[in-house]
PDB file of C-alpha atoms and ligand atoms in Angstrom:
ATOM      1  CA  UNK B   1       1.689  -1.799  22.347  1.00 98.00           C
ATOM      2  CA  UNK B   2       0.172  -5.149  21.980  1.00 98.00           C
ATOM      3  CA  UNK B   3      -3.030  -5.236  19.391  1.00 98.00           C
ATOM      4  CA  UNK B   4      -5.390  -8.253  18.899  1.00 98.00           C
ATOM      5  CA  UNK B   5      -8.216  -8.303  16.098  1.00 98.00           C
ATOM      6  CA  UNK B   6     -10.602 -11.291  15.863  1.00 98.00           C
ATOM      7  CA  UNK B   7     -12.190 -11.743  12.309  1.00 98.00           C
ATOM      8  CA  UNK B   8     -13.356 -14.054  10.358  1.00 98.00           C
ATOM      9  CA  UNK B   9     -11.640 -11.869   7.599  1.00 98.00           C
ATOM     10  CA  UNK B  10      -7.515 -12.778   8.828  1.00 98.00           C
ATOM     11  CA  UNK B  11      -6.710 -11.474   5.044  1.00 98.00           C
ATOM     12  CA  UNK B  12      -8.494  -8.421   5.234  1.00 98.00           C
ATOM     13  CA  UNK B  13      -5.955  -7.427   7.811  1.00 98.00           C
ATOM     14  CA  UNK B  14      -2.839  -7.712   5.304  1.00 98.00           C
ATOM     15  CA  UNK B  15      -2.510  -3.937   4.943  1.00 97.00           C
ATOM     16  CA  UNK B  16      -1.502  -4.029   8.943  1.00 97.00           C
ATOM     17  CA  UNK B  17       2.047  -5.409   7.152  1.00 95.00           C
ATOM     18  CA  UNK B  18       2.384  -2.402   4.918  1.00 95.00           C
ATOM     19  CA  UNK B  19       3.916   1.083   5.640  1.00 96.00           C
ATOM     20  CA  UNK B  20       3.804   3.104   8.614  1.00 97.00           C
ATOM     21  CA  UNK B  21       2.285   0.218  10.557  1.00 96.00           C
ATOM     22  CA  UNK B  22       4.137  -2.324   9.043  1.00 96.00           C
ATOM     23  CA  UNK B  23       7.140  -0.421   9.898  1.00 97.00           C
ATOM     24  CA  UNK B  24       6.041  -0.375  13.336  1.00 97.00           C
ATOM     25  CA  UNK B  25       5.438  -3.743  13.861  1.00 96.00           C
ATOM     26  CA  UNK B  26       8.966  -4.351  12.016  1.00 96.00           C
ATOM     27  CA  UNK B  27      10.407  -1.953  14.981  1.00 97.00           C
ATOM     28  CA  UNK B  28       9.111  -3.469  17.589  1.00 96.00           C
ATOM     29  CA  UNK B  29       7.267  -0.919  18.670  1.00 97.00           C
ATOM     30  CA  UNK B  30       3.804  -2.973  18.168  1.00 98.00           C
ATOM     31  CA  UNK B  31       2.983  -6.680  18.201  1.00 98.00           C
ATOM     32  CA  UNK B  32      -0.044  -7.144  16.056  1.00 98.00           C
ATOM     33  CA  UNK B  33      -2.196 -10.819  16.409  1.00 98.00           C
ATOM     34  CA  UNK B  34      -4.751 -11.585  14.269  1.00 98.00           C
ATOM     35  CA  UNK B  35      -6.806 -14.120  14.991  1.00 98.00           C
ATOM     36  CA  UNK B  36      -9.895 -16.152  12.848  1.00 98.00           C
ATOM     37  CA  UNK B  37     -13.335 -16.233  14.674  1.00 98.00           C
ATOM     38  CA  UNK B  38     -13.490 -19.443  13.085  1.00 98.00           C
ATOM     39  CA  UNK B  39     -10.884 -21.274  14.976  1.00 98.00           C
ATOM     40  CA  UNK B  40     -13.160 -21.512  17.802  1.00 98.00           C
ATOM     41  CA  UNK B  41     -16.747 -22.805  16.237  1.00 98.00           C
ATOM     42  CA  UNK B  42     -17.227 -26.284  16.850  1.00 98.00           C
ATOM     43  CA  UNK B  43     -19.755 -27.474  14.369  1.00 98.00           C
ATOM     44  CA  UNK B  44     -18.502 -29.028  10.855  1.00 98.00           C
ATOM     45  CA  UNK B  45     -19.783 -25.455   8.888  1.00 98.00           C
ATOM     46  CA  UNK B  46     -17.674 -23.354  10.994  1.00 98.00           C
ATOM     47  CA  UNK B  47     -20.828 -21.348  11.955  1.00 98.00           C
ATOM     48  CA  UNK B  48     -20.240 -17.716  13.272  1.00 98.00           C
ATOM     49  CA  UNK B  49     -23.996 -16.519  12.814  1.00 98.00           C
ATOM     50  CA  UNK B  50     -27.423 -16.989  13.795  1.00 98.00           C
ATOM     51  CA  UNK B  51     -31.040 -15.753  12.987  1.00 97.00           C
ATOM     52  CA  UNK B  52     -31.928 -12.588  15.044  1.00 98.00           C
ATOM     53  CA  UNK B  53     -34.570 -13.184  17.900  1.00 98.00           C
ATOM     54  CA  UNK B  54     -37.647 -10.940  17.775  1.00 98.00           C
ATOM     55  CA  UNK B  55     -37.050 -11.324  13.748  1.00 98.00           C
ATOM     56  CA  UNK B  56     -36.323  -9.107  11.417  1.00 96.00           C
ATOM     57  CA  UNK B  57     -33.239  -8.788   8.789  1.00 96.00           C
ATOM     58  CA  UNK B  58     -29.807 -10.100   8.639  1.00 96.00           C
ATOM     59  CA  UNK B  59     -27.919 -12.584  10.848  1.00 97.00           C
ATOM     60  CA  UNK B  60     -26.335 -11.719  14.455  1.00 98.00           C
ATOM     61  CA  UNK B  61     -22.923 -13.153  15.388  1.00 98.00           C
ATOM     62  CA  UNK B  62     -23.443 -15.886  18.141  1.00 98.00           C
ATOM     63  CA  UNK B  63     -21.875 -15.856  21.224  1.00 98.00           C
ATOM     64  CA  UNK B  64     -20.017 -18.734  21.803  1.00 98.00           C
ATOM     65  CA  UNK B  65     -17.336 -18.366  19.508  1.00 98.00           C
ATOM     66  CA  UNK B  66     -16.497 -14.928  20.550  1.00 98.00           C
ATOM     67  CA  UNK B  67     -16.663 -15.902  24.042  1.00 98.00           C
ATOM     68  CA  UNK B  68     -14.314 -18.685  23.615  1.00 98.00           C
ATOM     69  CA  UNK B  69     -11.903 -16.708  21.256  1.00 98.00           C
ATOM     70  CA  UNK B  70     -12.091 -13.593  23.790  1.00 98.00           C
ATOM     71  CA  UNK B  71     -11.107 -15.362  26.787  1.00 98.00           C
ATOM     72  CA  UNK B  72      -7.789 -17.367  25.174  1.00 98.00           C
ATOM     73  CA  UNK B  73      -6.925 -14.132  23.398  1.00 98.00           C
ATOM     74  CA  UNK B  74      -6.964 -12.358  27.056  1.00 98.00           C
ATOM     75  CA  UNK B  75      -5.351 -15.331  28.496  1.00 98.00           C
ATOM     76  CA  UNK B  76      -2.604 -15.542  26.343  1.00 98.00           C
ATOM     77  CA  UNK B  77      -2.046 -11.654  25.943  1.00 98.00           C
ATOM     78  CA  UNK B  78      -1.808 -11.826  30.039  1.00 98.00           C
ATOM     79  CA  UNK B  79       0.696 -14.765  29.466  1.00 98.00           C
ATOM     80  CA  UNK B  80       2.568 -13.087  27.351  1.00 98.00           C
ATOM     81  CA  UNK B  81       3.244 -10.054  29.621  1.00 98.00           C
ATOM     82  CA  UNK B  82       0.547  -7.830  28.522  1.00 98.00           C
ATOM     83  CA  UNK B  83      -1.566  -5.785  31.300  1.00 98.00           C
ATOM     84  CA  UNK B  84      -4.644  -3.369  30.604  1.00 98.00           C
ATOM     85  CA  UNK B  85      -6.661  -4.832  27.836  1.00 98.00           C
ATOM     86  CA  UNK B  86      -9.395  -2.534  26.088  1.00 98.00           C
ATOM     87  CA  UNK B  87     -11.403  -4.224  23.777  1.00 98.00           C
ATOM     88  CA  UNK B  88     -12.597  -1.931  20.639  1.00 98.00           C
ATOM     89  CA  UNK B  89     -15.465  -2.500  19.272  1.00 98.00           C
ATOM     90  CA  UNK B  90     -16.287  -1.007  15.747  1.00 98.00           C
ATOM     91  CA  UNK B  91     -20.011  -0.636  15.106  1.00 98.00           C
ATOM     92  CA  UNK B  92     -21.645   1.959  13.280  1.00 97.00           C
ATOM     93  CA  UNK B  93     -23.866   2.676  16.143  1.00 97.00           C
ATOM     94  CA  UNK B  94     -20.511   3.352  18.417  1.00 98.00           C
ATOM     95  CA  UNK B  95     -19.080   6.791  19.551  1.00 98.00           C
ATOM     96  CA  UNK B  96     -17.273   8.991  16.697  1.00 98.00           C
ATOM     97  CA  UNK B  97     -13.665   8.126  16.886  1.00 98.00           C
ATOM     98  CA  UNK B  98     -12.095  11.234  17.216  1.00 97.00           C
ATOM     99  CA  UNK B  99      -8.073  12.331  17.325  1.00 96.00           C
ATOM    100  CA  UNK B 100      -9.277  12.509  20.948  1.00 96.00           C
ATOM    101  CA  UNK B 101      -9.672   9.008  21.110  1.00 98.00           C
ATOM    102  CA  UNK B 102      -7.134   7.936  18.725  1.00 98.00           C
ATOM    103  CA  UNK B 103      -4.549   9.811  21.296  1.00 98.00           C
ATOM    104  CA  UNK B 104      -6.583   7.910  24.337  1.00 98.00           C
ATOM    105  CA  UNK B 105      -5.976   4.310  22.775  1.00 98.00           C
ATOM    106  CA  UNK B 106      -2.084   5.248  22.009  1.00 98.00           C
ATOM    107  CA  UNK B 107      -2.007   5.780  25.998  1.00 98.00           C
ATOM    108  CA  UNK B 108      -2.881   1.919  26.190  1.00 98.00           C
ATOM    109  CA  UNK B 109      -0.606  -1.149  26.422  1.00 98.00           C
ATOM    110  CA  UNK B 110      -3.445  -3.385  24.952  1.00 98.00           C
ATOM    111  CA  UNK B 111      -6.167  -3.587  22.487  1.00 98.00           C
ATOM    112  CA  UNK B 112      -8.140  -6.275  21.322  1.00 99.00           C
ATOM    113  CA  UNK B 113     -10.374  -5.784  18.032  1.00 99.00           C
ATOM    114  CA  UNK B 114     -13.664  -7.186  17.451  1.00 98.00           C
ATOM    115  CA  UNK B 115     -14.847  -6.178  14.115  1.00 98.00           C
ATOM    116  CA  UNK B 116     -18.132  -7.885  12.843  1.00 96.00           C
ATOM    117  CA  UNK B 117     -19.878  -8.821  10.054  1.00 88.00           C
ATOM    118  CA  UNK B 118     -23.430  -9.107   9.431  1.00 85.00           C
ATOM    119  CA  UNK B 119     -25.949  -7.285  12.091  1.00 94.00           C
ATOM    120  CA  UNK B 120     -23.598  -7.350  14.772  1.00 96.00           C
ATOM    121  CA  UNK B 121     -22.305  -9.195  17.507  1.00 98.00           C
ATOM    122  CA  UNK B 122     -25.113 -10.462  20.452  1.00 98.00           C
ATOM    123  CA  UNK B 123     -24.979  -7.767  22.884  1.00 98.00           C
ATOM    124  CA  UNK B 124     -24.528 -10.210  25.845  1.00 98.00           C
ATOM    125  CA  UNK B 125     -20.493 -10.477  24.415  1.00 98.00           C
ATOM    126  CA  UNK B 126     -19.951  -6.646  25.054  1.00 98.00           C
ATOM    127  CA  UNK B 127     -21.741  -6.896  28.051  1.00 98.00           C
ATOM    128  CA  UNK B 128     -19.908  -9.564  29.376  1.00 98.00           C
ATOM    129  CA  UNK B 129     -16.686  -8.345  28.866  1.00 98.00           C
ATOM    130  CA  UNK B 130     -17.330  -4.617  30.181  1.00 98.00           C
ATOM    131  CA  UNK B 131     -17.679  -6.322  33.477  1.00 98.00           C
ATOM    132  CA  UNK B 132     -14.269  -7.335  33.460  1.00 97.00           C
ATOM    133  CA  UNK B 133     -12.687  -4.720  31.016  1.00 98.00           C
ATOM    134  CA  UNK B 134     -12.938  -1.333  29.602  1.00 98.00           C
ATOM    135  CA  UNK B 135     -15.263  -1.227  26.264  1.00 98.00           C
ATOM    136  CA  UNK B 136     -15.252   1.041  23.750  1.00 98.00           C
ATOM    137  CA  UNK B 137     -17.446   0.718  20.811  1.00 98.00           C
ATOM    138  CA  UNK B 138     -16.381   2.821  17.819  1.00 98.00           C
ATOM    139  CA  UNK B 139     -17.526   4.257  14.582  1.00 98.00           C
ATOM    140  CA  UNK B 140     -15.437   6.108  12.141  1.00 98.00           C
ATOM    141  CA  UNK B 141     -18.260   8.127  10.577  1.00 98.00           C
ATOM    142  CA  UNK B 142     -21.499   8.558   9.493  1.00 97.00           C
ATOM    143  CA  UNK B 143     -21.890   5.717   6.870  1.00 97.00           C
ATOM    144  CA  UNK B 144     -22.461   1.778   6.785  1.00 95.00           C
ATOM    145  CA  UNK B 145     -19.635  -0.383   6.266  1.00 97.00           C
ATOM    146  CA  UNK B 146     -20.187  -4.288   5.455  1.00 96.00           C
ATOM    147  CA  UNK B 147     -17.893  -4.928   8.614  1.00 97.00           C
ATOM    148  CA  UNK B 148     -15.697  -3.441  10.967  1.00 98.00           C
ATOM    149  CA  UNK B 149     -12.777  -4.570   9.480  1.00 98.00           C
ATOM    150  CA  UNK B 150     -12.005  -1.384   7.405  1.00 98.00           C
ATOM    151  CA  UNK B 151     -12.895   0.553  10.865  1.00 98.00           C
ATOM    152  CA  UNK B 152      -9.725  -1.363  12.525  1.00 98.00           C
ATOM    153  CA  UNK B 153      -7.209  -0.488  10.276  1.00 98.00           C
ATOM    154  CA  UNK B 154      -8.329   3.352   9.832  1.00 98.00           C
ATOM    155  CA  UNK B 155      -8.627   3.143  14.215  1.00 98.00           C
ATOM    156  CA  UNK B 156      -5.084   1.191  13.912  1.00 98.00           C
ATOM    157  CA  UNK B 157      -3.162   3.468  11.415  1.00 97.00           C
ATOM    158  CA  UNK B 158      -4.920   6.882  13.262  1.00 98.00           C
ATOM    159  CA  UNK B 159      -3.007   5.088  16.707  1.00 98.00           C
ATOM    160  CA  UNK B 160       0.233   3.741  15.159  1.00 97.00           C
ATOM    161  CA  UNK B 161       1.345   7.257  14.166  1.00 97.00           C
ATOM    162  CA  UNK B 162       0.955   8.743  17.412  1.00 97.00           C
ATOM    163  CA  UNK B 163       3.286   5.671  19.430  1.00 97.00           C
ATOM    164  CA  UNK B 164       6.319   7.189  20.867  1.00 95.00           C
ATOM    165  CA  UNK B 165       8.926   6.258  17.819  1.00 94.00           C
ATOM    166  CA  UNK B 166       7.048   5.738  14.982  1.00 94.00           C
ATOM    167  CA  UNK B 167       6.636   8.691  13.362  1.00 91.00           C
ATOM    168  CA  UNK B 168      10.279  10.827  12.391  1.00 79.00           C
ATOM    169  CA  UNK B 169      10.448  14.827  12.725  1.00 61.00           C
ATOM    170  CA  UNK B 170       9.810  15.306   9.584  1.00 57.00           C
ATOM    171  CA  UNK B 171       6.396  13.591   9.769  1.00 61.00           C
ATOM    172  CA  UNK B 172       5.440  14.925  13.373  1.00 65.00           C
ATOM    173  CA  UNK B 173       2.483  15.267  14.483  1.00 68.00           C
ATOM    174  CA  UNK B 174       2.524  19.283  16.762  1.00 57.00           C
ATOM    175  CA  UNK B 175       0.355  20.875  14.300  1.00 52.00           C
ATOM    176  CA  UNK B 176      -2.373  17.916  12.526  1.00 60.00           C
ATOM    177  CA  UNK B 177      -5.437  19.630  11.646  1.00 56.00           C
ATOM    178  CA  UNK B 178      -7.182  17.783  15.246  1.00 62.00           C
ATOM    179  CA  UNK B 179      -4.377  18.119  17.251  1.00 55.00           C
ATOM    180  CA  UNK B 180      -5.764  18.663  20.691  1.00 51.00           C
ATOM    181  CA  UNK B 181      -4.908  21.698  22.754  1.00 45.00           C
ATOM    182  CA  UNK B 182      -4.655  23.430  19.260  1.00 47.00           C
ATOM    183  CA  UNK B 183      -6.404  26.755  19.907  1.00 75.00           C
ATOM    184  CA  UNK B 184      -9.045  26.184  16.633  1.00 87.00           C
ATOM    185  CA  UNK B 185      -9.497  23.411  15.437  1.00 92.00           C
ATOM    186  CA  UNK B 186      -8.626  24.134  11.745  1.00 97.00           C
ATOM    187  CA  UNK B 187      -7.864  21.852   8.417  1.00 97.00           C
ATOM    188  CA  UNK B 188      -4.843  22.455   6.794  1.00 97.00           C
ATOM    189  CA  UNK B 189      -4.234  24.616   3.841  1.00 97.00           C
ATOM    190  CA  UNK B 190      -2.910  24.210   0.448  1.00 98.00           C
ATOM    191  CA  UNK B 191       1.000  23.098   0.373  1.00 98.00           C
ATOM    192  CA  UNK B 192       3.657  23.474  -2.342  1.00 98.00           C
ATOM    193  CA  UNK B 193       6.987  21.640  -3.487  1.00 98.00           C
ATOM    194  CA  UNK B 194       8.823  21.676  -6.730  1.00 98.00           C
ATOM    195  CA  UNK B 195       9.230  22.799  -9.832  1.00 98.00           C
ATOM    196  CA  UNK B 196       8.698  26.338  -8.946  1.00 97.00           C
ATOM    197  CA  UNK B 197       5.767  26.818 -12.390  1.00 98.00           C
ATOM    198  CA  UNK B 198       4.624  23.475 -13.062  1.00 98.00           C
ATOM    199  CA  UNK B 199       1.885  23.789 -16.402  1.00 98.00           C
ATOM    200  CA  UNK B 200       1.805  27.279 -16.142  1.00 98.00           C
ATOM    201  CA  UNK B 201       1.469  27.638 -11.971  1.00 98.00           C
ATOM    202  CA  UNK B 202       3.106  29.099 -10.061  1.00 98.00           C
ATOM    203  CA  UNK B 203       3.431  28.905  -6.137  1.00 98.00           C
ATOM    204  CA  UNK B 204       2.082  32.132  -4.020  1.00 98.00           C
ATOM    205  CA  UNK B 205       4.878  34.321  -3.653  1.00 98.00           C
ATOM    206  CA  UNK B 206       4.863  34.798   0.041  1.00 98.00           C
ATOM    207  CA  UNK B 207       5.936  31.220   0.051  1.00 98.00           C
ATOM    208  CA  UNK B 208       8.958  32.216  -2.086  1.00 98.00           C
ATOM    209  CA  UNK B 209       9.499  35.402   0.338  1.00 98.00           C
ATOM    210  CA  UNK B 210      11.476  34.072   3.541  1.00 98.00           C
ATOM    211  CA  UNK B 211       9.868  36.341   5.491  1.00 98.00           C
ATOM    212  CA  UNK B 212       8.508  33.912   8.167  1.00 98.00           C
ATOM    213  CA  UNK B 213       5.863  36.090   9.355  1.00 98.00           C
ATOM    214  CA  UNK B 214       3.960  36.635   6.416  1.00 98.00           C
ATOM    215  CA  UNK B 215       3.860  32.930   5.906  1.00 98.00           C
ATOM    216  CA  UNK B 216       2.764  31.922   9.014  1.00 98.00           C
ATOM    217  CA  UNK B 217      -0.108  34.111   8.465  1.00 98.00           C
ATOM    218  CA  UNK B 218      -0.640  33.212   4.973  1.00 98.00           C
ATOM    219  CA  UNK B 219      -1.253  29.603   5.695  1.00 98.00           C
ATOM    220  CA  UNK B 220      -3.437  30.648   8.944  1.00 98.00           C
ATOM    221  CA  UNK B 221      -6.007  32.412   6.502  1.00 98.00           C
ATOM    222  CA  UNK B 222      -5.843  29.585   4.440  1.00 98.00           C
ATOM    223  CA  UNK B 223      -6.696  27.286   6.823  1.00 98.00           C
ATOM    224  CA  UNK B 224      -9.500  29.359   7.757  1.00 98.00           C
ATOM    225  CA  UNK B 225     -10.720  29.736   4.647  1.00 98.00           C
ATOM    226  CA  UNK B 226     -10.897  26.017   4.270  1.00 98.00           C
ATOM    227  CA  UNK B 227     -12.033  25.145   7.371  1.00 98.00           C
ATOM    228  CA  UNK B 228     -15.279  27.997   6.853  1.00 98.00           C
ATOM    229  CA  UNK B 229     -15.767  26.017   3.455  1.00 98.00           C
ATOM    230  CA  UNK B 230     -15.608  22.461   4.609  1.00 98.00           C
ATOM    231  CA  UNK B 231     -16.152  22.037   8.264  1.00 98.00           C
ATOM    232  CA  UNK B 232     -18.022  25.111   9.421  1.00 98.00           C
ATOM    233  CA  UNK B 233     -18.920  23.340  12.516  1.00 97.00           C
ATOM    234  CA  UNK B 234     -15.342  23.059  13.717  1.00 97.00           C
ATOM    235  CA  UNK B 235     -14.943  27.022  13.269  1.00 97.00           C
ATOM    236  CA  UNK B 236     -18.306  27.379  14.838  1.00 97.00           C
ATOM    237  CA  UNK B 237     -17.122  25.058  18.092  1.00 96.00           C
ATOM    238  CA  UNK B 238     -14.248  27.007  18.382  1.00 96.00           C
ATOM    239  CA  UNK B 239     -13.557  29.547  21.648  1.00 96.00           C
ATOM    240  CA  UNK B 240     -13.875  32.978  20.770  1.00 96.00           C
ATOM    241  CA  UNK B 241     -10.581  33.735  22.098  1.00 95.00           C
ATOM    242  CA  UNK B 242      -8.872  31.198  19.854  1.00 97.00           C
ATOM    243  CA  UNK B 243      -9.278  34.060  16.720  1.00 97.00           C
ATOM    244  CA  UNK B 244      -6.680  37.184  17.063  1.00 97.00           C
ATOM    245  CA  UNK B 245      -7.120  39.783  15.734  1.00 98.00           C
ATOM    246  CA  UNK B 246      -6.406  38.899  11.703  1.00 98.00           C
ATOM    247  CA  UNK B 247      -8.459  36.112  11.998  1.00 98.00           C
ATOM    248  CA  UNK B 248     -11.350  37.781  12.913  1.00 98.00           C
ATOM    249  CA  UNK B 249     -10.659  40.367  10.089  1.00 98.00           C
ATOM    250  CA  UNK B 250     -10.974  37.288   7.916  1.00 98.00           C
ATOM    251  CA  UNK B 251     -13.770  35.755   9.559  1.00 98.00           C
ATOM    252  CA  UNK B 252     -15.839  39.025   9.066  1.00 98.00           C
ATOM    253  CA  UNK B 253     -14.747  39.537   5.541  1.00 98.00           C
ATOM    254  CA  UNK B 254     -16.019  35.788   4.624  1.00 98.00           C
ATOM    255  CA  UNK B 255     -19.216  37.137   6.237  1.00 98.00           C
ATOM    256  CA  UNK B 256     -19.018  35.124   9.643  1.00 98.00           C
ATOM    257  CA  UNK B 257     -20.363  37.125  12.869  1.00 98.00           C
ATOM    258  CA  UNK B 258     -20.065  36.528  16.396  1.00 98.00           C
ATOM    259  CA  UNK B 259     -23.051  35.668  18.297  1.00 97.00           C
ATOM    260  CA  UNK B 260     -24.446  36.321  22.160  1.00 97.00           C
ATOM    261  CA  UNK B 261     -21.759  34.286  23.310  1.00 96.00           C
ATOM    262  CA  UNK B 262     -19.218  35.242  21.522  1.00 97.00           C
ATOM    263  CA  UNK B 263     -18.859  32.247  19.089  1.00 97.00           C
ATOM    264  CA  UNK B 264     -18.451  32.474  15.179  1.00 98.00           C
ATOM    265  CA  UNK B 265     -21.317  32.136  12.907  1.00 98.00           C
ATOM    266  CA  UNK B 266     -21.624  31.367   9.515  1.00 98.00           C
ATOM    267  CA  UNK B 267     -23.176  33.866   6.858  1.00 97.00           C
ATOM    268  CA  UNK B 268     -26.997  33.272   7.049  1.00 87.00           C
ATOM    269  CA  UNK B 269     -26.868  31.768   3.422  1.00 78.00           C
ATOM    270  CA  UNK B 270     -24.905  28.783   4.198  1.00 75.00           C
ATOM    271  CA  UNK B 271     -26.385  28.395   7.993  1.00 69.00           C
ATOM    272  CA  UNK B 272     -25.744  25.243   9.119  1.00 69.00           C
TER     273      UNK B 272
HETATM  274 CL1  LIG R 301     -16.960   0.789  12.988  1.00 54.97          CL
HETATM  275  N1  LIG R 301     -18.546  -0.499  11.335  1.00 54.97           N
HETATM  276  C1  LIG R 301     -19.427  -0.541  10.315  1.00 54.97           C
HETATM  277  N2  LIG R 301     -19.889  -1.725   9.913  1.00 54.97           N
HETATM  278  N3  LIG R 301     -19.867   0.529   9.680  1.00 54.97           N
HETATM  279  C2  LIG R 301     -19.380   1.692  10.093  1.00 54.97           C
HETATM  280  C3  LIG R 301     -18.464   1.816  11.136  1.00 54.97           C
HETATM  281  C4  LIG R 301     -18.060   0.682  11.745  1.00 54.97           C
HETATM  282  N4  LIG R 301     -18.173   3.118  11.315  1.00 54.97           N
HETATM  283  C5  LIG R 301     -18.899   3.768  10.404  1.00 54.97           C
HETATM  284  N5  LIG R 301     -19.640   2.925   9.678  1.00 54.97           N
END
């Protein structure tokens, strides 16, 4: 996979050399570019930004040099070998990115990066380029970030791990809490590893049972129990029919009911 970013924070990108990505890149398995905005201003200040029109707060991002920088990124990608470009767009009024999405990007030979400072970038860039390519603008959750450069190396990292070869066996990725095709969606439980009493604790003994069984469903009503705690809404999206019959058991005894259609509901004290 081939992945562009244009900033006009290069450095910010340094933790693409690092770890599971860096050992990516070191593999082979992904050629990462970054590229400065600034290389293609003109003007002796190097200017990237200009005052909104209609007024208000904050500076936009001017079109020019993201037009320019766009179209010899795409050029030289294409010259290079590369086919398919998506261009990502992180901006906090994007769609959620989603394990869904992160498992849609890994599909893609391409993607260029545009993460912006300031207000944003002019909306005739984006509009430009969906004409010519698929667009997808991003945001990683329900807060404001300064820029979007944080947004492409969580988008990056979330992609990476899911590229045939990167990740080993012991790391792999069946049974991630968003795994899709999972019957719930559920977060993961509590997990163990040595010394067996560490200041006192100990480790639940049907961990220490071998009995397979009883561990798998151990760690299934744990990861209920979290999920009801911190992500009701995932239980509560969940298909009736992905709860057997234990589950529900445990749903019940947390004080979850199922309503007209079927679906899980959280006690009436912590309603969502
Ligand atoms: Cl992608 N960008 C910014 N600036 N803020 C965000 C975001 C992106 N996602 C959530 N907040």
């Amino acid at each position: 996979m081939r992945l562009d970013v244009v900033t006009i924070f290069p450095e910010y990108l340094d933790p693409l050399d690092v770890s599971l990505v860096g050992k990516a890149r070191a593999r082979g398995l992904l050629d990462v570019r970054v590229h400065d905005l600034r290389d293609w201003t003109r003007d002796k200040h190097h200017t990237v930004d200009d005052t909104p029109y209609g007024g208000g707060p904050g500076m936009v991002m001017k079109t020019d040099p993201w037009g320019d920088a766009l179209d010899d990124v795409i050029a030289d990608g294409y010259e290079h070998g590369a086919t398919r470009p998506v261009l990502v767009v992180p901006t906090p009024s994007g769609e959620p990115f989603t394990q869904d999405r992160a498992v849609e990007l890994s599909r893609q030979p391409w993607l260029i990066f545009t993460p912006a400072r300031y207000e944003g970038i002019d909306r005739r860039v984006t509009d430009e380029y969906a004409t010519r390519l698929p667009v997808r603008e991003l945001s990683i959750g329900d807060y404001v970030l300064a820029g979007g450069e944080a947004a492409v190396l969580v988008i990056t990292e979330a992609v990476a791990r899911l590229l045939p070869g990167v990740l080993g066996n012991a790391e792999s990725h069946r049974d991630d809490s968003f795994a899709p095709g999972a019957m719930a969606h559920l977060l993961e439980g509590p997990v163990y590893t040595k010394p067996p009493t560490w200041r006192r604790r100990g480790i639940p003994d049907v961990l220490l049972s071998g009995h397979h069984g009883n561990i798998a469903r151990w760690r299934r009503d744990e990861a209920i129990r979290r999920t009801a705690a911190h992500r009701p809404d995932l239980l509560r999206r969940s298909a009736p029919d992905a709860f057997d019959k234990k589950d529900r058991a445990l749903l019940t005894a947390l004080g979850w009911y199922q309503d007209q259609d079927g679906h899980w509901q959280p006690p009436a004290q912590d309603a969502p």
